[in-house]
Tab-separated table of C-alpha atoms in Angstrom:
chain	number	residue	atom	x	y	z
A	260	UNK	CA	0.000	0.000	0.000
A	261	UNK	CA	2.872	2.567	0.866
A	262	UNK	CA	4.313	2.100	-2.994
A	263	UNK	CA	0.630	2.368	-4.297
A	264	UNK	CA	0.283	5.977	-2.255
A	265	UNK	CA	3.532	6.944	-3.831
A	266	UNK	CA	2.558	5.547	-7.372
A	267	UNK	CA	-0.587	7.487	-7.312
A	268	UNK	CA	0.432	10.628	-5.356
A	269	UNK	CA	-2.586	9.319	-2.633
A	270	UNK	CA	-5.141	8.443	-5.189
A	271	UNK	CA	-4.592	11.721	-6.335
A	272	UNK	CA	-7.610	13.416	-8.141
A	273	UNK	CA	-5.262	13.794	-11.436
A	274	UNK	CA	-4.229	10.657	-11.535
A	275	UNK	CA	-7.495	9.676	-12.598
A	276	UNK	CA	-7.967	7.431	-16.132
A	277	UNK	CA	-11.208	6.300	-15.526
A	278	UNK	CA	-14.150	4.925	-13.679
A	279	UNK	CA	-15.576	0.826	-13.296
A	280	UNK	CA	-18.472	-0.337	-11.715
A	281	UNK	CA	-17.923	0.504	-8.166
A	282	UNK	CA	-14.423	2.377	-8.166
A	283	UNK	CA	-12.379	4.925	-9.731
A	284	UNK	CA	-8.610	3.860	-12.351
A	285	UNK	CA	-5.674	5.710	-11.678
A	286	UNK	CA	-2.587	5.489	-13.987
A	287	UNK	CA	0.291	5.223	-11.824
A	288	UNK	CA	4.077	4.351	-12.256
A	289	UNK	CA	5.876	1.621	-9.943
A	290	UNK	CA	9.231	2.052	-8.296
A	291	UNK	CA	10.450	-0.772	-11.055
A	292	UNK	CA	9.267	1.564	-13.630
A	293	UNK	CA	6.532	-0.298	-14.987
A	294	UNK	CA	3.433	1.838	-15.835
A	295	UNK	CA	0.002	0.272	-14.621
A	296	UNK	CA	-3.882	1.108	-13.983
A	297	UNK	CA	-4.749	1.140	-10.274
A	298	UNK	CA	-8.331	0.102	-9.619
A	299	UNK	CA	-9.219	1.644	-5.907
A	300	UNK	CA	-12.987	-0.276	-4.774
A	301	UNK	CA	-15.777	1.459	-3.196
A	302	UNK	CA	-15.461	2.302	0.127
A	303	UNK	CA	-18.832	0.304	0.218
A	304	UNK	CA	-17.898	-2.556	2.164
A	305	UNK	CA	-20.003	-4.946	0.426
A	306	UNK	CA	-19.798	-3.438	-3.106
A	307	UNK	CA	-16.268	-3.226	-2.996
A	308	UNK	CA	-15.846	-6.970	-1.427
A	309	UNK	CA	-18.491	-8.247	-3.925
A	310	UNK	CA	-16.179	-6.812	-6.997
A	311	UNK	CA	-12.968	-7.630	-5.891
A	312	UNK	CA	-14.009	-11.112	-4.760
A	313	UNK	CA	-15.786	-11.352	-8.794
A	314	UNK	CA	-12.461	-10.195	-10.264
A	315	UNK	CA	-10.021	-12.379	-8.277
A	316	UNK	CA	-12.317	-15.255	-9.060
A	317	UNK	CA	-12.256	-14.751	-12.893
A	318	UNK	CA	-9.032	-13.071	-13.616
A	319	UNK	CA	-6.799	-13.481	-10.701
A	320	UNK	CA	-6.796	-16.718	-8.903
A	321	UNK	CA	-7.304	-18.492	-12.012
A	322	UNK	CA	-4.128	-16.778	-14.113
A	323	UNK	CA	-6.433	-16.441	-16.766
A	324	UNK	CA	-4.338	-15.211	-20.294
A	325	UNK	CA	-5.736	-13.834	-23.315
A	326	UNK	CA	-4.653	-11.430	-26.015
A	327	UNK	CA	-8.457	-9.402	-26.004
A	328	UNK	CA	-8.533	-9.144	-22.265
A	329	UNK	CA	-7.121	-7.248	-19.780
A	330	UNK	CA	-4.089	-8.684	-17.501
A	331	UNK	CA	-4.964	-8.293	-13.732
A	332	UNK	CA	-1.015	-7.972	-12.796
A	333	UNK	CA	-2.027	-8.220	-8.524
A	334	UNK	CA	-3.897	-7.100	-5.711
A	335	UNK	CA	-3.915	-5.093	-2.492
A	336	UNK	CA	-5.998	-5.546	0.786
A	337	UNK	CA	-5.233	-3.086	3.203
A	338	UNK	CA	-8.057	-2.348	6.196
A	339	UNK	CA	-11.390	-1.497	3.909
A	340	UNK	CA	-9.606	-0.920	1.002
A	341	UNK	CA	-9.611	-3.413	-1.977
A	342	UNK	CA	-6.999	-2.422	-4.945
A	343	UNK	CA	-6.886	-4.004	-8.192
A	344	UNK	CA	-3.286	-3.854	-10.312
A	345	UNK	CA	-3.714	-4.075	-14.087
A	346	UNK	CA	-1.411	-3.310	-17.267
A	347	UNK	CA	-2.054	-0.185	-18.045
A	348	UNK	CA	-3.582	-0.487	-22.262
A	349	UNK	CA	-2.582	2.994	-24.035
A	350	UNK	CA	-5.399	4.531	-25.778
A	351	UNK	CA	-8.079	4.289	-23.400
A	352	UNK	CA	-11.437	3.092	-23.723
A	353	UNK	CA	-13.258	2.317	-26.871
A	354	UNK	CA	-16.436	4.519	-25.712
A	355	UNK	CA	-13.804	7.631	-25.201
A	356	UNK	CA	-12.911	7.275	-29.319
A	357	UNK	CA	-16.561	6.664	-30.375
A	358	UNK	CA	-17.654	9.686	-28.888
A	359	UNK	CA	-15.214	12.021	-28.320
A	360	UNK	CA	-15.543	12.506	-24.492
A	361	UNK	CA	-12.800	13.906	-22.110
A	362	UNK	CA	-9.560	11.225	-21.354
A	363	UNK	CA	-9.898	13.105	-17.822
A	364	UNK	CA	-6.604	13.948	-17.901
A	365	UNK	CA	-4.618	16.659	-16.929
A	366	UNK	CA	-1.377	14.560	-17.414
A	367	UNK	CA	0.753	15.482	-20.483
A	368	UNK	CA	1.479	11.861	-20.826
A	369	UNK	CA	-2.192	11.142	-20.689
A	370	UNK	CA	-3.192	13.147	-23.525
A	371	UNK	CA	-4.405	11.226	-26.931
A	372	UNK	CA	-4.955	12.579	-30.133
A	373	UNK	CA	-8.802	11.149	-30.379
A	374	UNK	CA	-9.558	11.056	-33.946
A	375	UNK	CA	-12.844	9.526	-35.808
A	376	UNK	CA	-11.834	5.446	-36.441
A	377	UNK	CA	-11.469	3.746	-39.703
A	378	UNK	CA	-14.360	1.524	-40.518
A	379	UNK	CA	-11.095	-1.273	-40.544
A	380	UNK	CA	-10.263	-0.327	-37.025
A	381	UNK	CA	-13.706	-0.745	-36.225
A	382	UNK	CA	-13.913	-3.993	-37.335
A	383	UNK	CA	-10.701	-4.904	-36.084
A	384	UNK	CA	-11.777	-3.627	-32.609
A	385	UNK	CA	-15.106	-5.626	-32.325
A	386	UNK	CA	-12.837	-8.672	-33.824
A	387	UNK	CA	-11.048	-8.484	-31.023
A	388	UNK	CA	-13.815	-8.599	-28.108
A	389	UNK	CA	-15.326	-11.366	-30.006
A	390	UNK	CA	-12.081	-13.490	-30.125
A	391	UNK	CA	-12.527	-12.634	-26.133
A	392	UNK	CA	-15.606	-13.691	-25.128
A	393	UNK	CA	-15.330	-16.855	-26.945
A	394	UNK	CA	-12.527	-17.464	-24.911
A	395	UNK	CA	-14.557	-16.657	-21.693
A	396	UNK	CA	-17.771	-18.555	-22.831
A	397	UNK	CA	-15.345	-21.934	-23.944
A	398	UNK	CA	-13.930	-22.298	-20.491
A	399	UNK	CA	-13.992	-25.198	-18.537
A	400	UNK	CA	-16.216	-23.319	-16.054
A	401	UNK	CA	-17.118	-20.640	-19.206
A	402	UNK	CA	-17.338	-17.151	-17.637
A	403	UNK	CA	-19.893	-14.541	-18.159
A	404	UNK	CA	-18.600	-11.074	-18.577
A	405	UNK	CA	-22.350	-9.178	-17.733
A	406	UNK	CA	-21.222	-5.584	-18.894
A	407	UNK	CA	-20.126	-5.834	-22.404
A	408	UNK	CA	-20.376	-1.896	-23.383
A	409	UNK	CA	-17.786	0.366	-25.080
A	410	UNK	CA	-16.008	2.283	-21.789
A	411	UNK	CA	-14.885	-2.250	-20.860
A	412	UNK	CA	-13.167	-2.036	-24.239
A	413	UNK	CA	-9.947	-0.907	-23.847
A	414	UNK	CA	-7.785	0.040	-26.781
A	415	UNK	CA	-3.685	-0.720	-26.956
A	416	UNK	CA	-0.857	1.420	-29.407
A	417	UNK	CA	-2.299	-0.960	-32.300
A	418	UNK	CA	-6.040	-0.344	-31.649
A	419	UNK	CA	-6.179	-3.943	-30.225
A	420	UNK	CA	-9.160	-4.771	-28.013
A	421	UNK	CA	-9.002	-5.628	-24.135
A	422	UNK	CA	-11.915	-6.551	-22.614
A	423	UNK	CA	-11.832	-5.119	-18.963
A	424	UNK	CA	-13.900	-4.831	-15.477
A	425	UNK	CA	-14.769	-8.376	-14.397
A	426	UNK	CA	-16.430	-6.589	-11.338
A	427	UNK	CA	-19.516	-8.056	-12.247
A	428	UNK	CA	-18.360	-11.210	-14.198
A	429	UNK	CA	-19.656	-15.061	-12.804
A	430	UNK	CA	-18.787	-18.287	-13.431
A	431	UNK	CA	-21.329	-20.514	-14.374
A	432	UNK	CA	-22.048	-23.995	-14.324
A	433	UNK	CA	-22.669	-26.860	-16.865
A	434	UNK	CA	-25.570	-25.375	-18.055
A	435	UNK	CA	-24.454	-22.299	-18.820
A	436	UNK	CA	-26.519	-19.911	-16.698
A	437	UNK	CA	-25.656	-18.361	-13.249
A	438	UNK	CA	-28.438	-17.591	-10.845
A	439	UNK	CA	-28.793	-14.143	-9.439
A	440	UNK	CA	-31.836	-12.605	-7.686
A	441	UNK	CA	-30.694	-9.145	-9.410
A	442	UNK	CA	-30.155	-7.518	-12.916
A	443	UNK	CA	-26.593	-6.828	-13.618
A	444	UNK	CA	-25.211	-4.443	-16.497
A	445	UNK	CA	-25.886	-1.395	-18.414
A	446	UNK	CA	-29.460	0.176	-18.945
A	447	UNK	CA	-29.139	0.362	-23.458
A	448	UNK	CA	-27.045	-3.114	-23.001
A	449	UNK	CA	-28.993	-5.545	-21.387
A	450	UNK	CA	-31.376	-8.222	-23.269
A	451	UNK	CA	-34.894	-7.923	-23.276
A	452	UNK	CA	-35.327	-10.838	-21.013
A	453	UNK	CA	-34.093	-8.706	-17.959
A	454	UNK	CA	-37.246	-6.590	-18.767
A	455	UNK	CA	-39.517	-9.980	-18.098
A	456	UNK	CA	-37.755	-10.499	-14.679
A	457	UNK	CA	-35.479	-13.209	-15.842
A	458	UNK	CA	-32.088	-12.739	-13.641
A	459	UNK	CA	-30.381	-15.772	-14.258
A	460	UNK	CA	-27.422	-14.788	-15.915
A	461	UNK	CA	-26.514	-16.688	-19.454
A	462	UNK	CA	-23.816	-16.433	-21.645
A	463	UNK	CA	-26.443	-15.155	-24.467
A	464	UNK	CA	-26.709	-12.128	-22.458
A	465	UNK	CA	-23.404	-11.233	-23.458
A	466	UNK	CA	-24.497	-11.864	-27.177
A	467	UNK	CA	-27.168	-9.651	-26.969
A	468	UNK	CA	-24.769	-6.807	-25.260
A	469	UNK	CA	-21.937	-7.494	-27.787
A	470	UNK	CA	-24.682	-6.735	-30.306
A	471	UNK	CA	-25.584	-3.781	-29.726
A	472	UNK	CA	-22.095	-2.764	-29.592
A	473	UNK	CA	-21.679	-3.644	-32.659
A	474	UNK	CA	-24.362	-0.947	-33.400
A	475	UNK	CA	-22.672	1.569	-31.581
A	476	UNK	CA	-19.439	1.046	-33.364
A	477	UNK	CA	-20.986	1.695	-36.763
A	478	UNK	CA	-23.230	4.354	-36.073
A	479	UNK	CA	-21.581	6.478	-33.055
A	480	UNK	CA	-24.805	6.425	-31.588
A	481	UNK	CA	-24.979	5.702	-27.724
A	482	UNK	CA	-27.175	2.920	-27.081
A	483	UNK	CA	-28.790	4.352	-23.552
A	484	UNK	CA	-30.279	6.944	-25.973
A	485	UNK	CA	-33.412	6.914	-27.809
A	486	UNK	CA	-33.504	7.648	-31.733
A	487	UNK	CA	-35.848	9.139	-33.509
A	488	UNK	CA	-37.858	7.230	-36.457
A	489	UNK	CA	-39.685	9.233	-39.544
A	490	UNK	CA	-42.943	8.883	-37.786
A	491	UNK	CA	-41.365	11.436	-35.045
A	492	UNK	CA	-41.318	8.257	-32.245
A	493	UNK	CA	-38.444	7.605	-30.003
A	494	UNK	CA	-37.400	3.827	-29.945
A	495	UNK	CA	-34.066	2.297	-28.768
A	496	UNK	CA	-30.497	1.838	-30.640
A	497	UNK	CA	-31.617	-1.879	-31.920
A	498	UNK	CA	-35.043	-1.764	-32.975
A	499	UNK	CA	-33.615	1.505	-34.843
A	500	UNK	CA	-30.751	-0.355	-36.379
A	501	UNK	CA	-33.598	-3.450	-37.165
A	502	UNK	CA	-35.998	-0.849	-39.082
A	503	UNK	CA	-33.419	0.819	-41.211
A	504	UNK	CA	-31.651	-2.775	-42.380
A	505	UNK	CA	-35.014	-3.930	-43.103
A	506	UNK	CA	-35.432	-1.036	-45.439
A	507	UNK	CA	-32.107	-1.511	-47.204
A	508	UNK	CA	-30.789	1.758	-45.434
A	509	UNK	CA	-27.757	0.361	-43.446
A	510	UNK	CA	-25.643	2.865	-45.615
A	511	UNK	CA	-27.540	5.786	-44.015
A	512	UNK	CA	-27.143	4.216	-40.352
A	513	UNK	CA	-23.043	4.685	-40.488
A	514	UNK	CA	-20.930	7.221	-38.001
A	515	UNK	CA	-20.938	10.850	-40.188
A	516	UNK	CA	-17.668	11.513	-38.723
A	517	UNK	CA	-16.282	8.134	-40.124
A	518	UNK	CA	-13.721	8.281	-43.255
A	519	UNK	CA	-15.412	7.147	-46.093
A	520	UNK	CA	-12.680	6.117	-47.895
A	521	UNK	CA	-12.923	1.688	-48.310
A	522	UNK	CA	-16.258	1.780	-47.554
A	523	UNK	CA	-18.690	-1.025	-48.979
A	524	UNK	CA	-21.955	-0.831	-48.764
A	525	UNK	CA	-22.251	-5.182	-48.869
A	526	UNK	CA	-19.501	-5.372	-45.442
A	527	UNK	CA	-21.784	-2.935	-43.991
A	528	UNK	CA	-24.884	-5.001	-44.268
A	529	UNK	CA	-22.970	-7.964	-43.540
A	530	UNK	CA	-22.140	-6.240	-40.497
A	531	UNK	CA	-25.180	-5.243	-39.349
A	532	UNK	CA	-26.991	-7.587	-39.900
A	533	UNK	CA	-25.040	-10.055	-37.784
A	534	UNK	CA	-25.428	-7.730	-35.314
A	535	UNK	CA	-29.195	-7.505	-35.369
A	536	UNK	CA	-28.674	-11.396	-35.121
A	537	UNK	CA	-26.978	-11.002	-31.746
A	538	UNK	CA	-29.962	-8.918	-30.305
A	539	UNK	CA	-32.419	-11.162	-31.698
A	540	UNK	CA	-35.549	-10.431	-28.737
A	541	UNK	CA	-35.414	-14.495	-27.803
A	542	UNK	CA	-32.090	-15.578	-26.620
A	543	UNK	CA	-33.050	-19.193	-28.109
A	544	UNK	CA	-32.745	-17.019	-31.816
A	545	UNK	CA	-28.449	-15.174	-30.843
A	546	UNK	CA	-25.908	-17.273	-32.348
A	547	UNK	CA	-23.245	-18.008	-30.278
A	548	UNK	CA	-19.995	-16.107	-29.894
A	549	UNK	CA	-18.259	-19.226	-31.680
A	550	UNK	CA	-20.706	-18.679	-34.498
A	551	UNK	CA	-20.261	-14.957	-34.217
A	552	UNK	CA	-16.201	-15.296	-34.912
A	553	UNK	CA	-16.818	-17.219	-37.586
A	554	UNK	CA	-19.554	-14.868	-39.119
A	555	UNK	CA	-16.854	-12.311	-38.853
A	556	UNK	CA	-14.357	-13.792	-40.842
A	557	UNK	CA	-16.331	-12.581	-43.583
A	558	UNK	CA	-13.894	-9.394	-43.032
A	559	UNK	CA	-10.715	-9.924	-43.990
């Protein structure tokens, strides 16, 4: 704990990269020189116990390893406080380069050049947290992530994705499903079977949540936000994204601030319409992630 006070000048406001579920990311730099992102819990003893105890039981005790996910490098209980140790991944989150919003930064070192994304970046990006959750959902004891949205998608130098923030990730058992009496995730992200009071937790719910970031990527548009249809009525990000492919208008639906240059009107379909397929209403109808990495091959 002494080297973490150091490392972060006491969890010092500027220090500050970002915020999980349930506690605030400092960027700090070890006496050994290595550069990493300090997770400090909730002072809520049982939030804070109930995250670190979810990410030390998916990442950490298990030495879990992939390229698309984010290394938990240690750990530090001291009193009430629960500290997470990760690498630190360069370019921040995937939600900060979609929209544009501050890298909370006062740091010189801290400050990236944000800059609309290639439609090839944004493949390669959703590629990438794919190639992860497969990974999570093929385990032994497969592991359900629960809050697949754009600021857990952290981005390296090469625009690589990390999936991060296990704090509300579960194991689950042969069957696939984990039972919880509440509703985890994000309100925009979470499958319509939440809204019909079924909790258990299921490895399609990440489908459904991976879908509609897929949506986000290609459109900018933030999926907690309604859109507005011709008729002048609000609906949500999917059943937007459903209408206009039905109507042969995917070509409309892309990010304005995204290059056009390499665009194809058939990849964006393609695209899309695999990710309507992933936020299919019953979660009988998602593919899953195995299927969806091999859907997504299509793009070379």
């Amino acid at each position: 704990m002494p080297e973490l006070i150091i490392a972060t000048r006491n969890f010092s406001t500027d220090r500050i990269i970002g915020d999980g579920s349930f506690g605030l990311v400092y960027k700090a730099r070890l006496s050994n020189g290595v550069t990493v992102a300090v997770k400090k819990l909730s002072n809520d003893a049982f939030q804070g116990f109930r995250e670190f105890q979810a990410e030390m039981e998916t990442l950490g005790k298990n030495k879990i390893r992939h390229p698309n996910l984010v290394r938990i490098l240690g750990y530090c209980v001291s009193g009430d406080d629960r500290i997470l140790i990760y690498e630190f991944i360069e370019k921040g989150s995937l939600d900060q380069w979609l929209h544009d919003t501050s890298l909370s930064s006062s740091l010189d070192e801290n400050k990236i050049n944000i800059r609309p994304l290639s439609w090839e970046t944004r493949v390669k990006i959703i590629k990438g947290v794919a190639k992860g959750l497969v990974f999570l959902h093929t385990l032994e004891t497969p592991i359900i992530h629960r809050d697949i949205k754009a600021s857990n998608v952290l981005l390296d130098s090469e625009f690589e994705a990390h999936i991060a923030d296990f704090g509300l990730a579960r194991r689950v058992n042969a069957w696939h499903s984990h039972v919880s009496t509440q509703v985890a995730g994000t309100i925009g992200y979470m499958p319509p079977e939440y809204k019909a009071g079924v909790t258990a937790a299921t490895v399609k719910a990440d489908v459904y949540s991976f879908g509609t970031l897929m949506i986000e990527v290609a459109t900018g548009k933030r999926p907690n936000l309604p859109t507005k249809i011709e008729t002048g009525k609000e609906v949500g990000l999917v059943e937007w994204a459903r209408r206009m492919l039905a109507e042969g208008r995917h070509f409309e639906m892309i990010d304005k601030s995204m290059p056009r240059e390499g665009l194809r009107e058939g990849e964006i379909g393609e695209f899309l319409r695999i990710a309507c397929l992933c936020t299919s209403e019953g979660s009988k109808d998602r593919p899953s992630m195995e299927e969806v990495v091999t859907m997504l091959n299509f793009f070379n």
